[in-house]
Amino acid sequence: PERIMTGKKMGDPTIVPELHQAIDSLLRDELEQINGLQGQAIVMEVETGEILAMVGQARNYEGKFQSCKNFAYQQELGALMHTVSLLAVLETGKARLSDVVHTGSGVWPVEDGYEMKDHNWQRGGYGSIRLDRALEVSSNVGISLAVNKTFGNNNQAFFDLLDKMSFGQPYNIEGIDGLNRTSYSSPKDGDWAKWKLWWSAMSYERKIAPIQMLTFYNAIANNGKMVKPTL
């Protein structure tokens, strides 16, 4: 916002104290409401990458929230991966958002003894839906089936596309200690199995820091141009 950026000079800290405090309060309220254990909230200016607010909260042993500053902590980010996986599918030119995917009753037996499920599987699932609808309702089965159809015969191509789109970057940000490359399983590993591709599309085989995921989403908001977050 223009009010926030007024008077800024090159090299000045990007954090806006008033905004930072407001986001910190909102995050704590939200975590208490959902009985969460930890959470992070980062506000980044789209075109410049300047971080205007960055807060973290985690419960201590007494169950009370306290500030958590480990912004380099990598974890599986679940449904946030749906957008990334679908973009990889679309990038090949072999699929369109209007394509229909058959999710059935919302249960997909992906390997011996394991099933992938949509959140509404007990209510019968989504049946046949378009890919854009699968993203809208966060369908694990729908997105994974699209990834399987596109990359099932060449699993490595999925990961090559993610690298081409700079997913998981940056590897270092001044002011954030301990940020590393994302860690993940891929077909280059000796124990790779095809079913891991489907779980990878859901982020279960890859760990990434929230600020790295934010960088990717920000590139979408910035019309495809990725900028490095700065403090």
GROMACS .gro file of C-alpha atoms in nm:
model
  231
    1PRO     CA    1   0.000   0.000   0.000
    2GLU     CA    2   0.114   0.354  -0.078
    3ARG     CA    3   0.086   0.463   0.285
    4ILE     CA    4   0.312   0.184   0.400
    5MET     CA    5   0.584   0.240   0.139
    6THR     CA    6   0.600   0.620   0.176
    7GLY     CA    7   0.937   0.743   0.303
    8LYS     CA    8   1.120   0.412   0.256
    9LYS     CA    9   1.488   0.431   0.167
   10MET     CA   10   1.711   0.170   0.011
   11GLY     CA   11   1.852  -0.053   0.286
   12ASP     CA   12   1.583   0.031   0.541
   13PRO     CA   13   1.415  -0.262   0.720
   14THR     CA   14   1.106  -0.372   0.528
   15ILE     CA   15   0.899  -0.477   0.832
   16VAL     CA   16   0.611  -0.240   0.910
   17PRO     CA   17   0.571  -0.255   1.293
   18GLU     CA   18   0.199  -0.174   1.301
   19LEU     CA   19   0.118  -0.435   1.037
   20HIS     CA   20   0.353  -0.687   1.199
   21GLN     CA   21   0.177  -0.651   1.535
   22ALA     CA   22  -0.168  -0.677   1.379
   23ILE     CA   23  -0.076  -0.997   1.188
   24ASP     CA   24   0.077  -1.144   1.503
   25SER     CA   25  -0.250  -1.091   1.689
   26LEU     CA   26  -0.460  -1.231   1.403
   27LEU     CA   27  -0.241  -1.542   1.381
   28ARG     CA   28  -0.269  -1.613   1.753
   29ASP     CA   29  -0.648  -1.569   1.743
   30GLU     CA   30  -0.676  -1.807   1.448
   31LEU     CA   31  -0.456  -2.074   1.610
   32GLU     CA   32  -0.660  -2.057   1.930
   33GLN     CA   33  -0.980  -2.086   1.732
   34ILE     CA   34  -0.872  -2.403   1.549
   35ASN     CA   35  -0.675  -2.537   1.849
   36GLY     CA   36  -0.359  -2.531   1.638
   37LEU     CA   37  -0.009  -2.614   1.758
   38GLN     CA   38   0.195  -2.375   1.547
   39GLY     CA   39   0.165  -2.140   1.253
   40GLN     CA   40   0.336  -1.874   1.046
   41ALA     CA   41   0.201  -1.569   0.867
   42ILE     CA   42   0.407  -1.370   0.617
   43VAL     CA   43   0.295  -1.059   0.428
   44MET     CA   44   0.505  -0.987   0.120
   45GLU     CA   45   0.471  -0.703  -0.130
   46VAL     CA   46   0.405  -0.873  -0.463
   47GLU     CA   47   0.618  -0.677  -0.708
   48THR     CA   48   0.921  -0.604  -0.489
   49GLY     CA   49   0.932  -0.911  -0.264
   50GLU     CA   50   0.968  -0.690   0.044
   51ILE     CA   51   0.847  -0.867   0.358
   52LEU     CA   52   0.616  -0.630   0.545
   53ALA     CA   53   0.527  -0.867   0.829
   54MET     CA   54   0.658  -1.208   0.935
   55VAL     CA   55   0.533  -1.374   1.251
   56GLY     CA   56   0.531  -1.721   1.401
   57GLN     CA   57   0.350  -1.870   1.699
   58ALA     CA   58   0.393  -2.209   1.867
   59ARG     CA   59   0.254  -2.366   2.184
   60ASN     CA   60   0.500  -2.426   2.464
   61TYR     CA   61   0.491  -2.715   2.711
   62GLU     CA   62   0.229  -2.533   2.915
   63GLY     CA   63   0.004  -2.500   2.613
   64LYS     CA   64   0.052  -2.126   2.584
   65PHE     CA   65   0.156  -1.953   2.262
   66GLN     CA   66   0.495  -1.792   2.230
   67SER     CA   67   0.685  -1.635   1.941
   68CYS     CA   68   0.862  -1.878   1.710
   69LYS     CA   69   1.128  -1.741   1.477
   70ASN     CA   70   1.233  -2.059   1.295
   71PHE     CA   71   1.124  -1.941   0.951
   72ALA     CA   72   1.361  -2.183   0.778
   73TYR     CA   73   1.183  -2.490   0.920
   74GLN     CA   74   1.086  -2.721   0.634
   75GLN     CA   75   0.770  -2.928   0.647
   76GLU     CA   76   0.508  -3.093   0.427
   77LEU     CA   77   0.266  -2.819   0.325
   78GLY     CA   78  -0.019  -3.041   0.208
   79ALA     CA   79  -0.294  -2.880   0.005
   80LEU     CA   80  -0.074  -2.583  -0.089
   81MET     CA   81   0.100  -2.828  -0.323
   82HIS     CA   82  -0.217  -2.875  -0.530
   83THR     CA   83  -0.162  -2.550  -0.718
   84VAL     CA   84   0.202  -2.632  -0.788
   85SER     CA   85   0.122  -2.982  -0.916
   86LEU     CA   86  -0.161  -2.861  -1.137
   87LEU     CA   87   0.061  -2.590  -1.287
   88ALA     CA   88   0.317  -2.858  -1.375
   89VAL     CA   89   0.043  -3.056  -1.550
   90LEU     CA   90  -0.076  -2.750  -1.745
   91GLU     CA   91   0.280  -2.650  -1.834
   92THR     CA   92   0.318  -2.964  -2.047
   93GLY     CA   93   0.036  -2.851  -2.274
   94LYS     CA   94  -0.125  -3.195  -2.242
   95ALA     CA   95  -0.412  -3.079  -2.022
   96ARG     CA   96  -0.652  -2.789  -1.978
   97LEU     CA   97  -0.850  -2.665  -1.682
   98SER     CA   98  -1.168  -2.774  -1.860
   99ASP     CA   99  -1.054  -3.139  -1.872
  100VAL     CA  100  -1.265  -3.379  -1.667
  101VAL     CA  101  -1.112  -3.605  -1.403
  102HIS     CA  102  -1.305  -3.898  -1.255
  103THR     CA  103  -1.255  -3.899  -0.879
  104GLY     CA  104  -1.525  -4.159  -0.815
  105SER     CA  105  -1.633  -4.182  -0.452
  106GLY     CA  106  -1.329  -3.987  -0.336
  107VAL     CA  107  -1.119  -4.295  -0.251
  108TRP     CA  108  -0.825  -4.411  -0.463
  109PRO     CA  109  -0.629  -4.728  -0.365
  110VAL     CA  110  -0.278  -4.610  -0.454
  111GLU     CA  111  -0.073  -4.895  -0.306
  112ASP     CA  112  -0.106  -5.209  -0.096
  113GLY     CA  113  -0.301  -5.121   0.216
  114TYR     CA  114  -0.306  -4.747   0.149
  115GLU     CA  115  -0.574  -4.526   0.004
  116MET     CA  116  -0.579  -4.163  -0.099
  117LYS     CA  117  -0.897  -3.990   0.009
  118ASP     CA  118  -1.074  -3.663  -0.053
  119HIS     CA  119  -1.203  -3.477   0.251
  120ASN     CA  120  -1.564  -3.561   0.159
  121TRP     CA  121  -1.514  -3.930   0.080
  122GLN     CA  122  -1.762  -4.031   0.349
  123ARG     CA  123  -2.024  -3.827   0.163
  124GLY     CA  124  -1.957  -3.994  -0.170
  125GLY     CA  125  -1.677  -3.780  -0.309
  126TYR     CA  126  -1.694  -3.545  -0.607
  127GLY     CA  127  -1.743  -3.794  -0.890
  128SER     CA  128  -1.648  -3.652  -1.230
  129ILE     CA  129  -1.527  -3.291  -1.210
  130ARG     CA  130  -1.322  -3.047  -1.415
  131LEU     CA  131  -0.961  -2.981  -1.319
  132ASP     CA  132  -1.035  -2.623  -1.217
  133ARG     CA  133  -1.308  -2.756  -0.988
  134ALA     CA  134  -1.066  -3.016  -0.846
  135LEU     CA  135  -0.836  -2.731  -0.746
  136GLU     CA  136  -1.123  -2.525  -0.608
  137VAL     CA  137  -1.241  -2.802  -0.376
  138SER     CA  138  -0.886  -2.918  -0.298
  139SER     CA  139  -0.939  -3.273  -0.429
  140ASN     CA  140  -0.640  -3.492  -0.347
  141VAL     CA  141  -0.766  -3.762  -0.581
  142GLY     CA  142  -0.844  -3.526  -0.868
  143ILE     CA  143  -0.504  -3.353  -0.869
  144SER     CA  144  -0.311  -3.678  -0.821
  145LEU     CA  145  -0.497  -3.848  -1.107
  146ALA     CA  146  -0.410  -3.556  -1.334
  147VAL     CA  147  -0.044  -3.582  -1.236
  148ASN     CA  148  -0.048  -3.957  -1.292
  149LYS     CA  149  -0.206  -3.921  -1.637
  150THR     CA  150   0.052  -3.664  -1.741
  151PHE     CA  151   0.368  -3.799  -1.579
  152GLY     CA  152   0.286  -4.165  -1.512
  153ASN     CA  153   0.518  -4.286  -1.788
  154ASN     CA  154   0.796  -4.041  -1.702
  155ASN     CA  155   0.798  -3.960  -1.330
  156GLN     CA  156   1.121  -3.761  -1.349
  157ALA     CA  157   0.961  -3.513  -1.592
  158PHE     CA  158   0.736  -3.394  -1.308
  159PHE     CA  159   1.034  -3.304  -1.089
  160ASP     CA  160   1.225  -3.154  -1.381
  161LEU     CA  161   0.933  -2.919  -1.444
  162LEU     CA  162   0.920  -2.816  -1.078
  163ASP     CA  163   1.289  -2.729  -1.097
  164LYS     CA  164   1.234  -2.539  -1.421
  165MET     CA  165   0.965  -2.333  -1.247
  166SER     CA  166   1.213  -2.263  -0.962
  167PHE     CA  167   0.990  -2.436  -0.709
  168GLY     CA  168   1.157  -2.449  -0.367
  169GLN     CA  169   1.373  -2.141  -0.416
  170PRO     CA  170   1.534  -1.929  -0.281
  171TYR     CA  171   1.798  -2.127  -0.095
  172ASN     CA  172   1.910  -1.829   0.111
  173ILE     CA  173   1.752  -1.504   0.230
  174GLU     CA  174   1.948  -1.246   0.424
  175GLY     CA  175   1.801  -1.224   0.772
  176ILE     CA  176   1.663  -1.580   0.778
  177ASP     CA  177   1.908  -1.830   0.925
  178GLY     CA  178   1.929  -2.194   0.825
  179LEU     CA  179   1.731  -2.184   0.499
  180ASN     CA  180   1.825  -2.482   0.279
  181ARG     CA  181   1.728  -2.652  -0.042
  182THR     CA  182   1.405  -2.845  -0.024
  183SER     CA  183   1.440  -3.215   0.052
  184TYR     CA  184   1.237  -3.468  -0.142
  185SER     CA  185   1.219  -3.816  -0.289
  186SER     CA  186   1.255  -3.851  -0.665
  187PRO     CA  187   1.301  -4.121  -0.932
  188LYS     CA  188   1.676  -4.069  -0.894
  189ASP     CA  189   1.657  -4.243  -0.555
  190GLY     CA  190   1.723  -4.614  -0.541
  191ASP     CA  191   1.403  -4.690  -0.349
  192TRP     CA  192   1.174  -4.493  -0.581
  193ALA     CA  193   0.833  -4.646  -0.651
  194LYS     CA  194   0.566  -4.515  -0.888
  195TRP     CA  195   0.314  -4.459  -0.610
  196LYS     CA  196   0.548  -4.198  -0.460
  197LEU     CA  197   0.464  -3.972  -0.755
  198TRP     CA  198   0.102  -3.950  -0.640
  199TRP     CA  199   0.200  -3.865  -0.285
  200SER     CA  200   0.455  -3.614  -0.415
  201ALA     CA  201   0.171  -3.431  -0.590
  202MET     CA  202   0.019  -3.385  -0.242
  203SER     CA  203   0.350  -3.271  -0.084
  204TYR     CA  204   0.387  -3.584   0.129
  205GLU     CA  205   0.725  -3.666  -0.021
  206ARG     CA  206   0.870  -3.313  -0.010
  207LYS     CA  207   0.956  -3.071   0.269
  208ILE     CA  208   0.971  -2.698   0.209
  209ALA     CA  209   0.980  -2.383   0.421
  210PRO     CA  210   0.662  -2.169   0.414
  211ILE     CA  211   0.856  -1.870   0.281
  212GLN     CA  212   0.975  -2.080  -0.014
  213MET     CA  213   0.617  -2.181  -0.090
  214LEU     CA  214   0.513  -1.816  -0.056
  215THR     CA  215   0.779  -1.721  -0.312
  216PHE     CA  216   0.620  -1.955  -0.565
  217TYR     CA  217   0.266  -1.833  -0.500
  218ASN     CA  218   0.388  -1.475  -0.520
  219ALA     CA  219   0.526  -1.545  -0.868
  220ILE     CA  220   0.172  -1.640  -0.974
  221ALA     CA  221   0.035  -1.316  -0.831
  222ASN     CA  222   0.320  -1.128  -1.002
  223ASN     CA  223   0.219  -1.249  -1.351
  224GLY     CA  224   0.478  -1.526  -1.359
  225LYS     CA  225   0.779  -1.322  -1.248
  226MET     CA  226   0.951  -1.463  -0.940
  227VAL     CA  227   1.117  -1.220  -0.700
  228LYS     CA  228   1.334  -1.302  -0.402
  229PRO     CA  229   1.189  -1.210  -0.061
  230THR     CA  230   1.386  -0.938   0.115
  231LEU     CA  231   1.386  -0.812   0.473
   0.00000   0.00000   0.00000
